Coordinates of C-alpha atoms in Angstrom, one line a residue:
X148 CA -46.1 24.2 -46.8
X149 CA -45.1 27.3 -45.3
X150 CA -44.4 28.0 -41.1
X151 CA -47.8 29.9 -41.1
X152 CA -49.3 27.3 -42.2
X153 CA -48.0 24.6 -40.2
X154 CA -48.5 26.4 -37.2
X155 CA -52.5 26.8 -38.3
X156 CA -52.8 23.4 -38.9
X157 CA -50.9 22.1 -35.3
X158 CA -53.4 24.5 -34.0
X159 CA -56.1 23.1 -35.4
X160 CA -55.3 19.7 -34.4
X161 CA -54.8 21.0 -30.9
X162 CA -58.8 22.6 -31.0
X163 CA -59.7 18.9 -32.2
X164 CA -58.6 17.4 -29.5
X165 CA -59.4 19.8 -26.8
X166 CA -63.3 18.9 -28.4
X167 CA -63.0 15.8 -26.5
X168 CA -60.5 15.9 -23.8
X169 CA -63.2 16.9 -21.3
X170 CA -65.1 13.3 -22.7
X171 CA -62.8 11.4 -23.1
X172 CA -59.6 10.1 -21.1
X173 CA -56.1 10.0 -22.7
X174 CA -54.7 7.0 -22.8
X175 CA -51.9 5.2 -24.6
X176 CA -52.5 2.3 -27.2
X177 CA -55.3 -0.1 -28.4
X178 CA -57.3 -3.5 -30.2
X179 CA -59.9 -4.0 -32.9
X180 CA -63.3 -5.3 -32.8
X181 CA -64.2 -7.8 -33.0
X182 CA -61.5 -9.8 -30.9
X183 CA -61.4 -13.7 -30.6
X184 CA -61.8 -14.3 -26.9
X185 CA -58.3 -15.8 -26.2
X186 CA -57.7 -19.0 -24.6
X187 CA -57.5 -18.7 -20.8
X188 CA -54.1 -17.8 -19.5
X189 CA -52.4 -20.5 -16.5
X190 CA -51.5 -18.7 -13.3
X191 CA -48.0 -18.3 -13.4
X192 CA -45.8 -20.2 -11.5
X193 CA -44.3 -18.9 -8.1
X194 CA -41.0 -16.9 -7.4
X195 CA -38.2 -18.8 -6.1
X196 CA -37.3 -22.5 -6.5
X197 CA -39.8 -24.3 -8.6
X198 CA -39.9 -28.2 -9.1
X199 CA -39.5 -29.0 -13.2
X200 CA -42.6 -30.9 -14.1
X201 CA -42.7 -35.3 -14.2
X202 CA -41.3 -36.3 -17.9
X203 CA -44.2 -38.2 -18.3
X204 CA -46.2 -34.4 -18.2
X205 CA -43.8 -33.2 -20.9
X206 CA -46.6 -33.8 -23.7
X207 CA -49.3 -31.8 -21.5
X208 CA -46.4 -29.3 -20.9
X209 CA -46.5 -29.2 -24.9
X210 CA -49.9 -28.6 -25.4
X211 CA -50.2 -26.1 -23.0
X212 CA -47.2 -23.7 -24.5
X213 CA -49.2 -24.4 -28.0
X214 CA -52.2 -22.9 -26.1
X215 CA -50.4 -19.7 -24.2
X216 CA -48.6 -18.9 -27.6
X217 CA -51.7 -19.0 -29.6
X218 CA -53.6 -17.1 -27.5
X219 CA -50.6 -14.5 -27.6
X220 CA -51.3 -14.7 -31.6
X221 CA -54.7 -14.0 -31.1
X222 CA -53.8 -10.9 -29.0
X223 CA -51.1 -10.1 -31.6
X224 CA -53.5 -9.9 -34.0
X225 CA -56.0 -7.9 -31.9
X226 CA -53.2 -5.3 -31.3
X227 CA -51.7 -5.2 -35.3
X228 CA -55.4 -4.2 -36.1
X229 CA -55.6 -1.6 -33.9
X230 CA -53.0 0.2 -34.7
X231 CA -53.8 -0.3 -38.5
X232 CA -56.9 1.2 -37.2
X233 CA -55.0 4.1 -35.2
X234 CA -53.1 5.5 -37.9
X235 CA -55.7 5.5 -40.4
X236 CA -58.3 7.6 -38.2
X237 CA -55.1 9.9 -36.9
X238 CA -54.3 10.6 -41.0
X239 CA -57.8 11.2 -41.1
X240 CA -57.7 13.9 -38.2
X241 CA -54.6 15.7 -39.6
X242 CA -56.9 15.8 -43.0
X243 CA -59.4 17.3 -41.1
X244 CA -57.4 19.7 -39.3
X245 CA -56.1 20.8 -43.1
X246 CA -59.8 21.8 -43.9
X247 CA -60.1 23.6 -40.8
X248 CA -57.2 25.5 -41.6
X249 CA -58.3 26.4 -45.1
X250 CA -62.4 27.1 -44.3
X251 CA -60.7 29.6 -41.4
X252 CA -58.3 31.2 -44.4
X253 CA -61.4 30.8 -46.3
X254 CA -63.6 32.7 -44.1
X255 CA -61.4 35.6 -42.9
X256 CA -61.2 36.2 -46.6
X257 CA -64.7 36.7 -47.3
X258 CA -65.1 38.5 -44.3
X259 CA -62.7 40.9 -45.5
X260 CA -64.2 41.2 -49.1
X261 CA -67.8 41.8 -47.5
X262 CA -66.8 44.4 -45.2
X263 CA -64.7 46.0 -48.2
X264 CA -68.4 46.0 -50.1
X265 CA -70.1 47.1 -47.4
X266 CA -67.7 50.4 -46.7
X267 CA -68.1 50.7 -50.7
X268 CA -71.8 51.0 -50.6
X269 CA -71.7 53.4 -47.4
X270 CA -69.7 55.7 -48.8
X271 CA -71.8 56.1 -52.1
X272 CA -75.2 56.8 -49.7
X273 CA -76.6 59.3 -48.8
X274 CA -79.4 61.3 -50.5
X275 CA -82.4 58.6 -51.8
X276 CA -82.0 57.7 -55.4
X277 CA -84.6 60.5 -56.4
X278 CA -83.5 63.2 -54.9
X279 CA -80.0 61.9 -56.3
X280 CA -81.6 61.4 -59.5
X281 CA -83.1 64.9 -59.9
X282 CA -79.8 66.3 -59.3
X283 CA -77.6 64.9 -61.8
X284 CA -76.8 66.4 -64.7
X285 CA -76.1 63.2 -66.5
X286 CA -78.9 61.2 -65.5
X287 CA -77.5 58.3 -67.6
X288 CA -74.8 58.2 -66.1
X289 CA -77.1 57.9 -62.8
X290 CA -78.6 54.9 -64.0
X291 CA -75.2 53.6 -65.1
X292 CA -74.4 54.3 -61.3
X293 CA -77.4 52.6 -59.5
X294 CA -76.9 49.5 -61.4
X295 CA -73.4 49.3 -59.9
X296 CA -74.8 49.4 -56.4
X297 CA -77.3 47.0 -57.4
X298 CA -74.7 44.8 -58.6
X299 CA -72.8 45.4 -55.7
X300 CA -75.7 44.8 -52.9
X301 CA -76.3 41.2 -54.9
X302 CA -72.4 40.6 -54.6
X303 CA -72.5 41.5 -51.0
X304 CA -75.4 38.9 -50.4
X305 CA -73.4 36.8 -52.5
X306 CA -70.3 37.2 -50.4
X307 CA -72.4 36.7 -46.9
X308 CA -74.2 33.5 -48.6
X309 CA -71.0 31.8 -49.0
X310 CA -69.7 33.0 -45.5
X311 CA -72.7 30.8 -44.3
X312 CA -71.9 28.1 -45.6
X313 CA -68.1 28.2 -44.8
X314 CA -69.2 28.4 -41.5
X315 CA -71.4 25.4 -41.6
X316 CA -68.4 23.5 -43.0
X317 CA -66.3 24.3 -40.3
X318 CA -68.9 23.4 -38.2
X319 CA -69.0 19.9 -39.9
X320 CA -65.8 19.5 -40.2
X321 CA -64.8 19.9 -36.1
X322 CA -67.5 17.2 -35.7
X323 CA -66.2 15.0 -37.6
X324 CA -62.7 15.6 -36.2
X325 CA -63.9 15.4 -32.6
X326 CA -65.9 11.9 -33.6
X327 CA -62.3 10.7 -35.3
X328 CA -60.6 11.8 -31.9
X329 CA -63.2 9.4 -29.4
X330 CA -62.2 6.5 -32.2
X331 CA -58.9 6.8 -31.7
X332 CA -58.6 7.1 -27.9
X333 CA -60.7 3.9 -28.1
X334 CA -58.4 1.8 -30.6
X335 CA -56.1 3.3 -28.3
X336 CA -57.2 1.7 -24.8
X337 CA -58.2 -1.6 -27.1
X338 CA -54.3 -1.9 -27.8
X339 CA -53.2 -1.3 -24.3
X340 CA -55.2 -4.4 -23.3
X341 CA -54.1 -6.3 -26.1
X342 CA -50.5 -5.4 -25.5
X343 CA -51.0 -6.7 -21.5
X344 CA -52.6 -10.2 -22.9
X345 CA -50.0 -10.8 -25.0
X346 CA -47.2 -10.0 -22.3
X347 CA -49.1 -12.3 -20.2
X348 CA -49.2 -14.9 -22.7
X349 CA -45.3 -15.2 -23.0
X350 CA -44.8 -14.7 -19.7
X351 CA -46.9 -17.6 -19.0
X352 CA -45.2 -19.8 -21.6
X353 CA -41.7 -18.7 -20.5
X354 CA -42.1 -19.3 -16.4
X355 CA -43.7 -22.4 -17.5
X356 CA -40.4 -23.8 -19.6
X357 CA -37.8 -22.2 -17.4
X358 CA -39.2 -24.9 -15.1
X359 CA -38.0 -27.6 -17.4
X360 CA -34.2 -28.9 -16.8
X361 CA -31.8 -28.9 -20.2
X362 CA -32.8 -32.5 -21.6
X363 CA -36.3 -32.0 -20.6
X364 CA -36.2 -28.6 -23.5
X365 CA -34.6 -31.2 -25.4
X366 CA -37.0 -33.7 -24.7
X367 CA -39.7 -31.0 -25.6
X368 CA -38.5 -29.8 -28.2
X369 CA -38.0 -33.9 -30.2
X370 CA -42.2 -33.7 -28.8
X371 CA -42.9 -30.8 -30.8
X372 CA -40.9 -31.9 -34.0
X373 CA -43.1 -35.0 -34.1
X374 CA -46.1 -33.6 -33.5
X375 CA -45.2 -31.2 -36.7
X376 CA -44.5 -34.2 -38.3
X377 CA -47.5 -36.1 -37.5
X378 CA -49.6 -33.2 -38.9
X379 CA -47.6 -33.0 -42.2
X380 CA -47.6 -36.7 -42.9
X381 CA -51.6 -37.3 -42.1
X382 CA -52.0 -34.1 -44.4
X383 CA -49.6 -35.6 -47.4
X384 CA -51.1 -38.7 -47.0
X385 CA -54.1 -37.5 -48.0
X386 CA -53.2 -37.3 -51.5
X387 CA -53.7 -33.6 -51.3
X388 CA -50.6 -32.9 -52.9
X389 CA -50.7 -34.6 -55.6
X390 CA -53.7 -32.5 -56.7
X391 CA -51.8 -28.9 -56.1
X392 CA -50.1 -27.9 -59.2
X393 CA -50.6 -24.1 -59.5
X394 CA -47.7 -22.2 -60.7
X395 CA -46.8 -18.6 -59.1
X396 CA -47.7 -15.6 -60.5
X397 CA -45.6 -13.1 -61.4
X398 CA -45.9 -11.1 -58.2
X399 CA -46.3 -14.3 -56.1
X400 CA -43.0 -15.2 -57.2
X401 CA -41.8 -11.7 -56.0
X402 CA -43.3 -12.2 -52.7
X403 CA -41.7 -15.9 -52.1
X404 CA -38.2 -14.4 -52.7
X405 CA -38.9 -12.0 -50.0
X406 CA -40.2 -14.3 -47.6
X407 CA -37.6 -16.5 -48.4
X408 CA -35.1 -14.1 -47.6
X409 CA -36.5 -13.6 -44.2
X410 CA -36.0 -16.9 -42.8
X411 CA -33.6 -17.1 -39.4
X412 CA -34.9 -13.3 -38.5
X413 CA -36.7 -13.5 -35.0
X414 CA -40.3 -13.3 -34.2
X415 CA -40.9 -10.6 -32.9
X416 CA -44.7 -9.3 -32.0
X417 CA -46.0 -6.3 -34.0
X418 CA -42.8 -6.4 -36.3
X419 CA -43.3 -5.7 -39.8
X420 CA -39.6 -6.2 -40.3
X421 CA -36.5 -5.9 -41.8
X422 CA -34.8 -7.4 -38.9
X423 CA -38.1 -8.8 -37.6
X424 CA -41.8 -10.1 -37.7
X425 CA -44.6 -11.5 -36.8
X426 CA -46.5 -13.5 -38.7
X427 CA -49.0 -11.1 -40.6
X428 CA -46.2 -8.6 -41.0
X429 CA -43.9 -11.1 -43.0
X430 CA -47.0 -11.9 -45.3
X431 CA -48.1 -8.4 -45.6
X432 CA -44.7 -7.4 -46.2
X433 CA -43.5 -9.9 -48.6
X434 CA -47.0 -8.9 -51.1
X435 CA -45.8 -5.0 -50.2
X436 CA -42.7 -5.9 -51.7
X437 CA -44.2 -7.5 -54.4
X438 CA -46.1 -4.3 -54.9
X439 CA -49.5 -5.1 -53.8
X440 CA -50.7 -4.2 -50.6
X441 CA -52.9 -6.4 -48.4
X442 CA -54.1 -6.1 -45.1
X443 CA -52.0 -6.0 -41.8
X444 CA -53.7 -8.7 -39.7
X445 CA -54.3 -12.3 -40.3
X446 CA -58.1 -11.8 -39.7
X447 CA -58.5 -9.4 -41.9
X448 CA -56.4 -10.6 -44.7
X449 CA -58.8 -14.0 -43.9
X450 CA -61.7 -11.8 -44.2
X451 CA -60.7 -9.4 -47.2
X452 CA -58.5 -11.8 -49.8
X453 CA -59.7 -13.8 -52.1
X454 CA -60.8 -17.6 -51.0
X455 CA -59.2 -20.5 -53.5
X456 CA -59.5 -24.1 -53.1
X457 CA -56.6 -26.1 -51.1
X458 CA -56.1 -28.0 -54.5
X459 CA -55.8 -24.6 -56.2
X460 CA -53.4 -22.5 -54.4
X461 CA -50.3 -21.9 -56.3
X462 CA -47.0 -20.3 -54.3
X463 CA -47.3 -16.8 -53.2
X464 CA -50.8 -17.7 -51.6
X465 CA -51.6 -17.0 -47.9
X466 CA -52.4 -20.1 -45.7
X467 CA -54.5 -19.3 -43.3
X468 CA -54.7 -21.2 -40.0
X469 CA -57.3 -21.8 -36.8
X470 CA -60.4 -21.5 -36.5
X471 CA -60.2 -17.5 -35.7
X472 CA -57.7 -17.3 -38.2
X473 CA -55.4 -16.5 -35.7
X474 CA -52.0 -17.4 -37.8
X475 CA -50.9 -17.0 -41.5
X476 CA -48.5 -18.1 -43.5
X477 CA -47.0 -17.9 -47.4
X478 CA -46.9 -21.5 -49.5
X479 CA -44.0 -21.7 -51.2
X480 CA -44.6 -24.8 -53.3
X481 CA -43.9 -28.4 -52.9
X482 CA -46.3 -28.9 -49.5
X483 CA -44.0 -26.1 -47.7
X484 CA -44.7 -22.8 -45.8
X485 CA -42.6 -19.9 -44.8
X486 CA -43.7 -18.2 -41.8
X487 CA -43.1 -16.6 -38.8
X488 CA -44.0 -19.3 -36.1
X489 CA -44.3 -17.7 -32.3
X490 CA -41.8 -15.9 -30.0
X491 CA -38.6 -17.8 -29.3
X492 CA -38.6 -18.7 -32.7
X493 CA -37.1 -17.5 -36.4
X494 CA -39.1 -16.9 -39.7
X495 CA -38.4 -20.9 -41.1
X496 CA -39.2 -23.3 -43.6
X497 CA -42.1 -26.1 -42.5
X498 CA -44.9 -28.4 -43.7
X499 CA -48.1 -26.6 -44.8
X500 CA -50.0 -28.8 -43.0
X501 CA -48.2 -28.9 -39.6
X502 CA -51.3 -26.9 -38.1
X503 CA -55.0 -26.3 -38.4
X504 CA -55.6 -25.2 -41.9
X505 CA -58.9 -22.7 -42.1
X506 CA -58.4 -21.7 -45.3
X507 CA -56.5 -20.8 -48.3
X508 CA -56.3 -17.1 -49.5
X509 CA -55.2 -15.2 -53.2
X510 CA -53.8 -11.5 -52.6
X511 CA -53.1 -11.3 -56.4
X512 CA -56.7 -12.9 -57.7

């Protein structure tokens, strides 16, 4: 694409948003809709000296950094999704701006071609056709004339005809922009606030564990193995696994090994890698790698994938987990999951049933 032309189009992204600036306020980011209302966040403990917490409160301590760093996922999610949503509507803006562009090169053309016709058919006026007629000494040749200009008059209405409609388009077209434009300063403010509840969340969490001492992290930390393991046994002991036998597909193999080769990179929220992630941007990454895109979020690859039966997911499947689908994770085979657990932590092995399954999805079906 040539300078002129880049310069049209920034310009014409510029008129698009000046559309709207007067409606609506700039801001900086924003979160989809719907959003899971997150779980309600703890005041935060006060500045200074704090007292660590009774040992015997250790398991309440537990549960309540399980709830401040799932309701950080939820808000996790709520941000991923809007900025899937942002850069979607501002492709679709620059798109728009590209048709403005060409309906004004468009139009300045036909503007030119009618006024060309227009001078034509002035300069061959004058005396009415009869009088032009009774003149010539070819009068053939006069006929041969007036059809030209009879030509030329339907040309010209022709050429104004499709001016019209040019116009109309362009008309169209800046609306649609200037609708685009209110969406995205929307998703934008929706991410802000999702961005602030999840820096709240691990806030939260980590004021609430620097008040522990070394062997009460310890302490905490034995709690939370064997309440994974807890989970994973009642689940195995189900007999579940013995009825799982699905073998990987050929891209679900492809996906394992890339998830697989994640594992000891942080957590980090938003990440999509390749020194990071969260947990929808390892599972979205690994099937991109695989070469099939799915959706960004948790929630919406919940809501968009596939649904197979626990007893029929085969590795490479997503695993799904909470009621608002607030966490995912890949199954790797054998009753094990790789994902991406919370902040603080690494992309690791674990037992598929160490949380809440919701469901089970197929991004390959």
């Amino acid at each position: 694409m040539g300078t002129g032309k880049r310069t049209l189009i920034a310009a014409a992204v510029t008129v698009v948003c000046a559309l709207t600036v007067l409606a609506v306020p700039c801001t900086a980011f924003a979160a989809p809709s719907p959003t899971p209302t997150p779980a309600t966040t703890p005041p935060a403990a006060a500045t200074g000296t704090v007292t660590p917490p009774p040992d015997k409160d250790l398991e309440a301590v537990r549960e309540q950094l399980d709830r401040l760093y799932h309701a950080a996922s939820v808000a996790t999610d709520a941000y991923n999704a809007a900025e899937e949503k942002s850069q979607q509507q501002s492709a679709e803006i620059v798109q728009l701006a590209r048709k403005i562009v060409d309906g004004q090169e468009r139009l300045d053309d036909l503007k030119d071609r009618a006024g060309a016709a227009a001078r034509a058919q002035y300069r061959g006026g004058g005396l009415p056709d009869e009088a032009r007629l009774m003149l010539s000494d070819n009068p053939q040749q006069f006929l041969d004339g007036a059809g030209r200009v009879i030509q030329g008059e339907r040309a010209t209405k022709g050429l104004l005809g499709e001016m019209t409609r040019t116009q109309q388009d362009l008309k169209q077209y800046a609306a649609d922009a200037s609708a685009q434009w209110r969406k995205l300063e929307a998703n934008r403010r929706a991410k802000a606030a999702a961005q602030k509840d999840i820096e709240r969340q691990i806030k939260a969490a980590k004021t609430l564990e620097s008040r522990l001492e070394k062997r009460q992290k310890e302490r905490l930390a034995k709690l939370e193995e064997e309440a994974a393991l807890r989970a994973q046994t009642a689940w195995l002991d189900s007999g579940i696994l013995d009825e799982i036998d699905g073998k990987a597909s050929a891209q679900g193999k492809k996906a394992v090994a890339f998830a697989t080769a994640q594992i000891g990179k942080p957590y980090v929220w938003g990440a999509e890698g390749p020194d990071s992630y969260d947990c929808s941007g390892l599972t979205s990454q690994a099937w991109a790698n695989a070469g099939h895109g799915i959706p960004r979020t948790s929630q919406e690859q919940w809501k968009q994938l596939e649904h197979v039966d626990i007893k029929d997911m085969r590795p490479g499947d997503l695993i799904i987990y909470f009621g608002d689908a607030s966490h995912v994770a890949m199954y790797v085979g054998d009753g094990a999951i790789i994902h991406a657990p919370r902040p603080g932590r690494t992309v690791t092995l674990a037992g598929a049933g160490t949380m809440p399954i919701l469901g089970v999805v197929r991004p390959d079906a």
